[in-house]
Amino acid sequence: MDKRIEEINHLILEIANGNFDHKLEISNEFDEVDAIVAGINMLGEELKASMIAKRYLKSIFEGIVDILIIFDEHLIIRQVNQKAVELLCFDQSQLIGKPLSHLFPNSEKKAVKTIKSKLSGQGFLYNKETYFRHESGFVIPVSLSLSVLKDHKDEKGFMLIAKDLKQALLTANALKQKNEELKTLVYKVSHDLKGPVASVLGLLNLAEMADDDLPTIKKYLSHIKTSLDKLNHTIVGLLEYSHALQPDNDTTIIYIKDLFIEVIQGFALYPGGNEMDFRLDIPDDLTMKSGKKLLMSIFQHLIENAIVYRATFKKQAELKITATQDGKNIVLTFKDNGCGMENQVASRAFEMFYRGTHTSHGSGLGLFITKSNVERLGGEISLSSKIGVGTQVNLLLPSLSGSEISITK
């Protein structure tokens, strides 16, 4: 008997430690001790089934890709999933036990009143758009859906699922911006192509009427050349914009200093290119994974701008280019001592077809294409300028990942 009692104690300890598969054999006599053993064995089976169900529910709970929060009838948060922790950047200890209002910024406290009203009335709420607050103080746009939960004791609780709308809003805003750009493109193309063509046709008619008046004909031809130059700038800009929209799979490991040297050499015969003093402060071994065509286009536009808008009254026009590593990003700075820009011009420099002055001869697409290419690479660009001092352009470009990478040097 003592041995059976010892076995039963051991069985209870095993079950308490979570070993629910541990069981005792039941004798053929099926006496009182066997009845106790059978009951403990059944308890182990029930606990095992319960634990499997809990684990299953927990895996579902944690597998939901949206924020999931359980709160009680007093609107106190009782449980949150891992997605809530990741997106809101709060620890679970900073959320569990807190009132539901803790999730909302001050400007959205009325959302809690809406939740109370809906749950006390209909018992559910679908797709209520509002904002959650991030641990850093920022807000996150979300769409809320709520429903009532009841346990086996018929005690009430509530489940809240919040879908992160940040990416959807970014996509919608990007689409809206592209639509505006398309409208601008259609208008400007019709204007910038129609104007020079009409001018050329008119000047040709005047030239035909000039008969043998060679000086007058030469004057008209000079005006025709000016109009055709403007037309050519527009067409070249549109072609480049079209190329910028094409996918770029040319992902390579690029030696940044070597690429700058290659681009600068391409400006050797460019008007004013030989007047610039290019200063490169870039480590020889600094590399990044990126799209070479897009990167080269960015460098070409920024260097061309520095040449075109150099200050000719100074002894030496300079462009200093620096590049440094910052984690997985490359930080680049283009600093010239050119003529600079007014604040209102600098603030619009990246707009499509924007020309800072009436004397600008470009298509107005250069810096717009540059910004588009930087964003396609997942980077950021900013510009500061001062009249008579110069312009500085700052770039932050991520080093892209890729499974098949070739080396460009």
PDB file of C-alpha atoms in Angstrom, residues 146-360:
ATOM      1  CA  LEU A 146     -14.794  45.544 -31.621  1.00  0.00           C
ATOM      2  CA  SER A 147     -16.934  42.667 -30.420  1.00  0.00           C
ATOM      3  CA  VAL A 148     -18.165  41.156 -27.159  1.00  0.00           C
ATOM      4  CA  LEU A 149     -16.480  38.120 -25.580  1.00  0.00           C
ATOM      5  CA  LYS A 150     -18.064  35.792 -23.008  1.00  0.00           C
ATOM      6  CA  ASP A 151     -16.332  33.053 -21.042  1.00  0.00           C
ATOM      7  CA  HIS A 152     -17.811  29.824 -19.638  1.00  0.00           C
ATOM      8  CA  LYS A 153     -19.019  31.748 -16.583  1.00  0.00           C
ATOM      9  CA  ASP A 154     -20.855  34.181 -18.892  1.00  0.00           C
ATOM     10  CA  GLU A 155     -18.573  37.014 -17.768  1.00  0.00           C
ATOM     11  CA  LYS A 156     -18.198  39.808 -20.320  1.00  0.00           C
ATOM     12  CA  GLY A 157     -15.066  41.011 -21.972  1.00  0.00           C
ATOM     13  CA  PHE A 158     -14.323  42.750 -25.251  1.00  0.00           C
ATOM     14  CA  MET A 159     -11.987  42.175 -28.157  1.00  0.00           C
ATOM     15  CA  LEU A 160     -10.544  45.079 -30.151  1.00  0.00           C
ATOM     16  CA  ILE A 161      -8.778  44.615 -33.490  1.00  0.00           C
ATOM     17  CA  ALA A 162      -6.996  47.661 -34.892  1.00  0.00           C
ATOM     18  CA  LYS A 163      -5.748  47.657 -38.470  1.00  0.00           C
ATOM     19  CA  ASP A 164      -2.739  49.883 -39.164  1.00  0.00           C
ATOM     20  CA  LEU A 165      -3.777  52.358 -41.894  1.00  0.00           C
ATOM     21  CA  LYS A 166      -0.386  54.062 -42.211  1.00  0.00           C
ATOM     22  CA  GLN A 167       0.674  52.195 -45.357  1.00  0.00           C
ATOM     23  CA  ALA A 168      -2.769  52.548 -46.930  1.00  0.00           C
ATOM     24  CA  LEU A 169      -2.718  56.322 -46.338  1.00  0.00           C
ATOM     25  CA  LEU A 170       0.820  56.584 -47.716  1.00  0.00           C
ATOM     26  CA  THR A 171      -0.279  54.687 -50.830  1.00  0.00           C
ATOM     27  CA  ALA A 172      -3.374  56.876 -51.223  1.00  0.00           C
ATOM     28  CA  ASN A 173      -1.335  60.065 -50.813  1.00  0.00           C
ATOM     29  CA  ALA A 174       1.291  58.806 -53.263  1.00  0.00           C
ATOM     30  CA  LEU A 175      -1.457  58.026 -55.789  1.00  0.00           C
ATOM     31  CA  LYS A 176      -2.972  61.465 -55.282  1.00  0.00           C
ATOM     32  CA  GLN A 177       0.453  63.065 -55.796  1.00  0.00           C
ATOM     33  CA  LYS A 178       1.026  61.039 -58.973  1.00  0.00           C
ATOM     34  CA  ASN A 179      -2.355  62.114 -60.330  1.00  0.00           C
ATOM     35  CA  GLU A 180      -1.485  65.761 -59.675  1.00  0.00           C
ATOM     36  CA  GLU A 181       1.882  65.259 -61.352  1.00  0.00           C
ATOM     37  CA  LEU A 182       0.150  63.690 -64.354  1.00  0.00           C
ATOM     38  CA  LYS A 183      -2.167  66.693 -64.668  1.00  0.00           C
ATOM     39  CA  THR A 184       0.816  69.038 -64.458  1.00  0.00           C
ATOM     40  CA  LEU A 185       2.705  66.940 -66.995  1.00  0.00           C
ATOM     41  CA  VAL A 186      -0.117  67.026 -69.545  1.00  0.00           C
ATOM     42  CA  TYR A 187      -0.553  70.791 -69.151  1.00  0.00           C
ATOM     43  CA  LYS A 188       3.144  71.643 -69.275  1.00  0.00           C
ATOM     44  CA  VAL A 189       3.902  69.313 -72.186  1.00  0.00           C
ATOM     45  CA  SER A 190       1.140  70.848 -74.271  1.00  0.00           C
ATOM     46  CA  HIS A 191       2.388  74.336 -73.352  1.00  0.00           C
ATOM     47  CA  ASP A 192       6.151  73.739 -73.639  1.00  0.00           C
ATOM     48  CA  LEU A 193       5.879  71.836 -76.928  1.00  0.00           C
ATOM     49  CA  LYS A 194       3.216  73.977 -78.556  1.00  0.00           C
ATOM     50  CA  GLY A 195       4.926  77.309 -77.770  1.00  0.00           C
ATOM     51  CA  PRO A 196       8.302  76.656 -79.475  1.00  0.00           C
ATOM     52  CA  VAL A 197       6.654  74.930 -82.465  1.00  0.00           C
ATOM     53  CA  ALA A 198       4.339  77.896 -83.024  1.00  0.00           C
ATOM     54  CA  SER A 199       7.289  80.272 -82.665  1.00  0.00           C
ATOM     55  CA  VAL A 200       9.377  78.342 -85.225  1.00  0.00           C
ATOM     56  CA  LEU A 201       6.520  78.273 -87.717  1.00  0.00           C
ATOM     57  CA  GLY A 202       5.966  82.008 -87.350  1.00  0.00           C
ATOM     58  CA  LEU A 203       9.671  82.813 -87.735  1.00  0.00           C
ATOM     59  CA  LEU A 204       9.927  80.601 -90.846  1.00  0.00           C
ATOM     60  CA  ASN A 205       7.056  82.530 -92.412  1.00  0.00           C
ATOM     61  CA  LEU A 206       8.836  85.813 -91.650  1.00  0.00           C
ATOM     62  CA  ALA A 207      12.111  84.444 -93.035  1.00  0.00           C
ATOM     63  CA  GLU A 208      10.375  83.472 -96.278  1.00  0.00           C
ATOM     64  CA  MET A 209       9.066  87.053 -96.591  1.00  0.00           C
ATOM     65  CA  ALA A 210      12.548  88.511 -96.048  1.00  0.00           C
ATOM     66  CA  ASP A 211      13.613  87.489 -99.590  1.00  0.00           C
ATOM     67  CA  ASP A 212      17.337  88.225 -99.961  1.00  0.00           C
ATOM     68  CA  ASP A 213      17.725  90.268 -96.760  1.00  0.00           C
ATOM     69  CA  LEU A 214      20.478  88.051 -95.313  1.00  0.00           C
ATOM     70  CA  PRO A 215      20.962  89.918 -91.972  1.00  0.00           C
ATOM     71  CA  THR A 216      17.228  89.691 -91.255  1.00  0.00           C
ATOM     72  CA  ILE A 217      17.134  86.012 -92.236  1.00  0.00           C
ATOM     73  CA  LYS A 218      20.105  85.302 -89.910  1.00  0.00           C
ATOM     74  CA  LYS A 219      18.287  87.067 -87.073  1.00  0.00           C
ATOM     75  CA  TYR A 220      15.197  84.907 -87.651  1.00  0.00           C
ATOM     76  CA  LEU A 221      17.360  81.759 -87.801  1.00  0.00           C
ATOM     77  CA  SER A 222      18.941  82.723 -84.485  1.00  0.00           C
ATOM     78  CA  HIS A 223      15.468  83.020 -82.933  1.00  0.00           C
ATOM     79  CA  ILE A 224      14.483  79.700 -84.516  1.00  0.00           C
ATOM     80  CA  LYS A 225      17.551  78.055 -82.956  1.00  0.00           C
ATOM     81  CA  THR A 226      16.590  79.456 -79.528  1.00  0.00           C
ATOM     82  CA  SER A 227      13.058  78.064 -79.863  1.00  0.00           C
ATOM     83  CA  LEU A 228      14.369  74.680 -81.018  1.00  0.00           C
ATOM     84  CA  ASP A 229      16.805  74.596 -78.073  1.00  0.00           C
ATOM     85  CA  LYS A 230      13.879  75.098 -75.692  1.00  0.00           C
ATOM     86  CA  LEU A 231      11.949  72.370 -77.492  1.00  0.00           C
ATOM     87  CA  ASN A 232      14.937  70.047 -77.291  1.00  0.00           C
ATOM     88  CA  HIS A 233      15.364  70.685 -73.546  1.00  0.00           C
ATOM     89  CA  THR A 234      11.723  69.785 -72.977  1.00  0.00           C
ATOM     90  CA  ILE A 235      11.921  66.613 -75.081  1.00  0.00           C
ATOM     91  CA  VAL A 236      15.169  65.504 -73.400  1.00  0.00           C
ATOM     92  CA  GLY A 237      13.635  66.152 -69.989  1.00  0.00           C
ATOM     93  CA  LEU A 238      10.513  64.140 -70.870  1.00  0.00           C
ATOM     94  CA  LEU A 239      12.610  61.256 -72.198  1.00  0.00           C
ATOM     95  CA  GLU A 240      14.642  61.235 -69.003  1.00  0.00           C
ATOM     96  CA  TYR A 241      11.471  61.351 -66.915  1.00  0.00           C
ATOM     97  CA  SER A 242      10.148  58.403 -68.931  1.00  0.00           C
ATOM     98  CA  HIS A 243      13.364  56.467 -68.302  1.00  0.00           C
ATOM     99  CA  ALA A 244      13.143  57.292 -64.595  1.00  0.00           C
ATOM    100  CA  LEU A 245       9.761  55.529 -64.465  1.00  0.00           C
ATOM    101  CA  GLN A 246      11.175  52.298 -65.874  1.00  0.00           C
ATOM    102  CA  PRO A 247      12.145  49.524 -63.415  1.00  0.00           C
ATOM    103  CA  ASP A 248      15.851  49.425 -62.610  1.00  0.00           C
ATOM    104  CA  ASN A 249      17.185  45.941 -61.824  1.00  0.00           C
ATOM    105  CA  ASP A 250      20.795  47.058 -62.163  1.00  0.00           C
ATOM    106  CA  THR A 251      21.633  46.382 -58.508  1.00  0.00           C
ATOM    107  CA  THR A 252      25.387  46.276 -58.000  1.00  0.00           C
ATOM    108  CA  ILE A 253      28.031  46.893 -55.392  1.00  0.00           C
ATOM    109  CA  ILE A 254      29.246  50.368 -56.320  1.00  0.00           C
ATOM    110  CA  TYR A 255      32.516  52.042 -55.353  1.00  0.00           C
ATOM    111  CA  ILE A 256      31.106  55.509 -54.729  1.00  0.00           C
ATOM    112  CA  LYS A 257      34.280  57.532 -55.339  1.00  0.00           C
ATOM    113  CA  ASP A 258      34.931  55.753 -58.643  1.00  0.00           C
ATOM    114  CA  LEU A 259      31.383  56.465 -59.817  1.00  0.00           C
ATOM    115  CA  PHE A 260      31.784  60.171 -59.010  1.00  0.00           C
ATOM    116  CA  ILE A 261      35.052  60.307 -60.950  1.00  0.00           C
ATOM    117  CA  GLU A 262      33.316  58.656 -63.919  1.00  0.00           C
ATOM    118  CA  VAL A 263      30.442  61.175 -63.812  1.00  0.00           C
ATOM    119  CA  ILE A 264      32.766  64.186 -63.438  1.00  0.00           C
ATOM    120  CA  GLN A 265      34.870  63.059 -66.387  1.00  0.00           C
ATOM    121  CA  GLY A 266      31.693  63.058 -68.469  1.00  0.00           C
ATOM    122  CA  PHE A 267      31.429  66.839 -67.915  1.00  0.00           C
ATOM    123  CA  ALA A 268      34.911  67.565 -69.284  1.00  0.00           C
ATOM    124  CA  LEU A 269      33.502  69.116 -72.478  1.00  0.00           C
ATOM    125  CA  TYR A 270      30.357  70.514 -70.853  1.00  0.00           C
ATOM    126  CA  PRO A 271      30.213  74.355 -70.953  1.00  0.00           C
ATOM    127  CA  GLY A 272      31.789  75.552 -67.710  1.00  0.00           C
ATOM    128  CA  GLY A 273      32.782  72.032 -66.622  1.00  0.00           C
ATOM    129  CA  ASN A 274      36.488  72.821 -66.828  1.00  0.00           C
ATOM    130  CA  GLU A 275      35.968  75.891 -64.612  1.00  0.00           C
ATOM    131  CA  MET A 276      34.810  73.844 -61.609  1.00  0.00           C
ATOM    132  CA  ASP A 277      37.104  72.642 -58.855  1.00  0.00           C
ATOM    133  CA  PHE A 278      35.691  69.286 -57.777  1.00  0.00           C
ATOM    134  CA  ARG A 279      36.728  68.221 -54.282  1.00  0.00           C
ATOM    135  CA  LEU A 280      35.907  64.644 -53.305  1.00  0.00           C
ATOM    136  CA  ASP A 281      36.009  63.734 -49.623  1.00  0.00           C
ATOM    137  CA  ILE A 282      35.114  60.072 -50.077  1.00  0.00           C
ATOM    138  CA  PRO A 283      37.000  56.986 -48.807  1.00  0.00           C
ATOM    139  CA  ASP A 284      38.381  54.890 -51.676  1.00  0.00           C
ATOM    140  CA  ASP A 285      36.832  51.698 -50.292  1.00  0.00           C
ATOM    141  CA  LEU A 286      33.365  53.119 -49.510  1.00  0.00           C
ATOM    142  CA  THR A 287      30.771  50.962 -51.300  1.00  0.00           C
ATOM    143  CA  MET A 288      27.022  50.514 -51.392  1.00  0.00           C
ATOM    144  CA  LYS A 289      24.524  48.174 -53.026  1.00  0.00           C
ATOM    145  CA  SER A 290      22.261  50.220 -55.261  1.00  0.00           C
ATOM    146  CA  GLY A 291      20.863  50.778 -58.734  1.00  0.00           C
ATOM    147  CA  LYS A 292      23.736  52.183 -60.761  1.00  0.00           C
ATOM    148  CA  LYS A 293      21.615  53.905 -63.438  1.00  0.00           C
ATOM    149  CA  LEU A 294      19.488  55.734 -60.885  1.00  0.00           C
ATOM    150  CA  LEU A 295      22.512  56.655 -58.773  1.00  0.00           C
ATOM    151  CA  MET A 296      24.409  57.971 -61.801  1.00  0.00           C
ATOM    152  CA  SER A 297      21.403  60.051 -62.871  1.00  0.00           C
ATOM    153  CA  ILE A 298      21.217  61.601 -59.372  1.00  0.00           C
ATOM    154  CA  PHE A 299      24.920  62.487 -59.372  1.00  0.00           C
ATOM    155  CA  GLN A 300      24.777  63.883 -62.934  1.00  0.00           C
ATOM    156  CA  HIS A 301      21.863  66.235 -62.202  1.00  0.00           C
ATOM    157  CA  LEU A 302      23.376  67.598 -58.998  1.00  0.00           C
ATOM    158  CA  ILE A 303      26.805  68.135 -60.559  1.00  0.00           C
ATOM    159  CA  GLU A 304      25.275  69.717 -63.680  1.00  0.00           C
ATOM    160  CA  ASN A 305      23.302  72.154 -61.526  1.00  0.00           C
ATOM    161  CA  ALA A 306      26.460  73.152 -59.679  1.00  0.00           C
ATOM    162  CA  ILE A 307      28.191  73.850 -63.002  1.00  0.00           C
ATOM    163  CA  VAL A 308      25.287  75.735 -64.602  1.00  0.00           C
ATOM    164  CA  TYR A 309      24.677  77.937 -61.561  1.00  0.00           C
ATOM    165  CA  ARG A 310      28.311  78.501 -60.608  1.00  0.00           C
ATOM    166  CA  ALA A 311      29.262  82.014 -59.567  1.00  0.00           C
ATOM    167  CA  THR A 312      31.442  83.301 -62.398  1.00  0.00           C
ATOM    168  CA  PHE A 313      32.488  86.415 -60.458  1.00  0.00           C
ATOM    169  CA  LYS A 314      34.433  84.355 -57.927  1.00  0.00           C
ATOM    170  CA  LYS A 315      38.037  83.318 -58.408  1.00  0.00           C
ATOM    171  CA  GLN A 316      37.235  79.647 -58.417  1.00  0.00           C
ATOM    172  CA  ALA A 317      33.901  77.832 -58.664  1.00  0.00           C
ATOM    173  CA  GLU A 318      33.924  74.879 -56.277  1.00  0.00           C
ATOM    174  CA  LEU A 319      31.833  71.794 -55.592  1.00  0.00           C
ATOM    175  CA  LYS A 320      32.731  69.725 -52.549  1.00  0.00           C
ATOM    176  CA  ILE A 321      31.229  66.231 -52.403  1.00  0.00           C
ATOM    177  CA  THR A 322      31.436  64.169 -49.230  1.00  0.00           C
ATOM    178  CA  ALA A 323      30.212  60.628 -48.529  1.00  0.00           C
ATOM    179  CA  THR A 324      30.195  58.706 -45.245  1.00  0.00           C
ATOM    180  CA  GLN A 325      28.767  55.453 -43.912  1.00  0.00           C
ATOM    181  CA  ASP A 326      25.998  55.655 -41.303  1.00  0.00           C
ATOM    182  CA  GLY A 327      24.918  52.129 -40.418  1.00  0.00           C
ATOM    183  CA  LYS A 328      23.251  50.682 -43.517  1.00  0.00           C
ATOM    184  CA  ASN A 329      22.907  54.154 -45.064  1.00  0.00           C
ATOM    185  CA  ILE A 330      25.241  56.342 -47.106  1.00  0.00           C
ATOM    186  CA  VAL A 331      25.167  60.067 -46.319  1.00  0.00           C
ATOM    187  CA  LEU A 332      26.184  62.341 -49.218  1.00  0.00           C
ATOM    188  CA  THR A 333      26.616  66.105 -49.270  1.00  0.00           C
ATOM    189  CA  PHE A 334      26.974  68.350 -52.341  1.00  0.00           C
ATOM    190  CA  LYS A 335      28.140  71.827 -51.339  1.00  0.00           C
ATOM    191  CA  ASP A 336      28.928  74.504 -53.937  1.00  0.00           C
ATOM    192  CA  ASN A 337      29.861  78.182 -53.713  1.00  0.00           C
ATOM    193  CA  GLY A 338      27.582  79.183 -56.584  1.00  0.00           C
ATOM    194  CA  CYS A 339      25.052  81.950 -56.971  1.00  0.00           C
ATOM    195  CA  GLY A 340      22.527  80.294 -54.612  1.00  0.00           C
ATOM    196  CA  MET A 341      18.729  80.627 -54.495  1.00  0.00           C
ATOM    197  CA  GLU A 342      16.112  82.726 -52.773  1.00  0.00           C
ATOM    198  CA  ASN A 343      14.227  80.907 -49.995  1.00  0.00           C
ATOM    199  CA  GLN A 344      10.989  80.773 -51.986  1.00  0.00           C
ATOM    200  CA  VAL A 345      12.853  79.284 -54.960  1.00  0.00           C
ATOM    201  CA  ALA A 346      14.704  76.705 -52.843  1.00  0.00           C
ATOM    202  CA  SER A 347      11.437  75.574 -51.222  1.00  0.00           C
ATOM    203  CA  ARG A 348      10.010  74.691 -54.666  1.00  0.00           C
ATOM    204  CA  ALA A 349      13.183  73.403 -56.301  1.00  0.00           C
ATOM    205  CA  PHE A 350      11.976  69.771 -56.453  1.00  0.00           C
ATOM    206  CA  GLU A 351       8.609  70.551 -58.074  1.00  0.00           C
ATOM    207  CA  MET A 352       7.845  69.280 -61.561  1.00  0.00           C
ATOM    208  CA  PHE A 353       8.598  71.849 -64.299  1.00  0.00           C
ATOM    209  CA  TYR A 354       9.540  74.516 -61.767  1.00  0.00           C
ATOM    210  CA  ARG A 355      12.054  77.081 -63.041  1.00  0.00           C
ATOM    211  CA  GLY A 356      13.521  79.442 -60.466  1.00  0.00           C
ATOM    212  CA  THR A 357      13.899  82.367 -62.884  1.00  0.00           C
ATOM    213  CA  HIS A 358      12.684  83.388 -66.337  1.00  0.00           C
ATOM    214  CA  THR A 359      16.275  83.080 -67.558  1.00  0.00           C
ATOM    215  CA  SER A 360      16.451  79.361 -66.696  1.00  0.00           C
TER     216      SER A 360
END
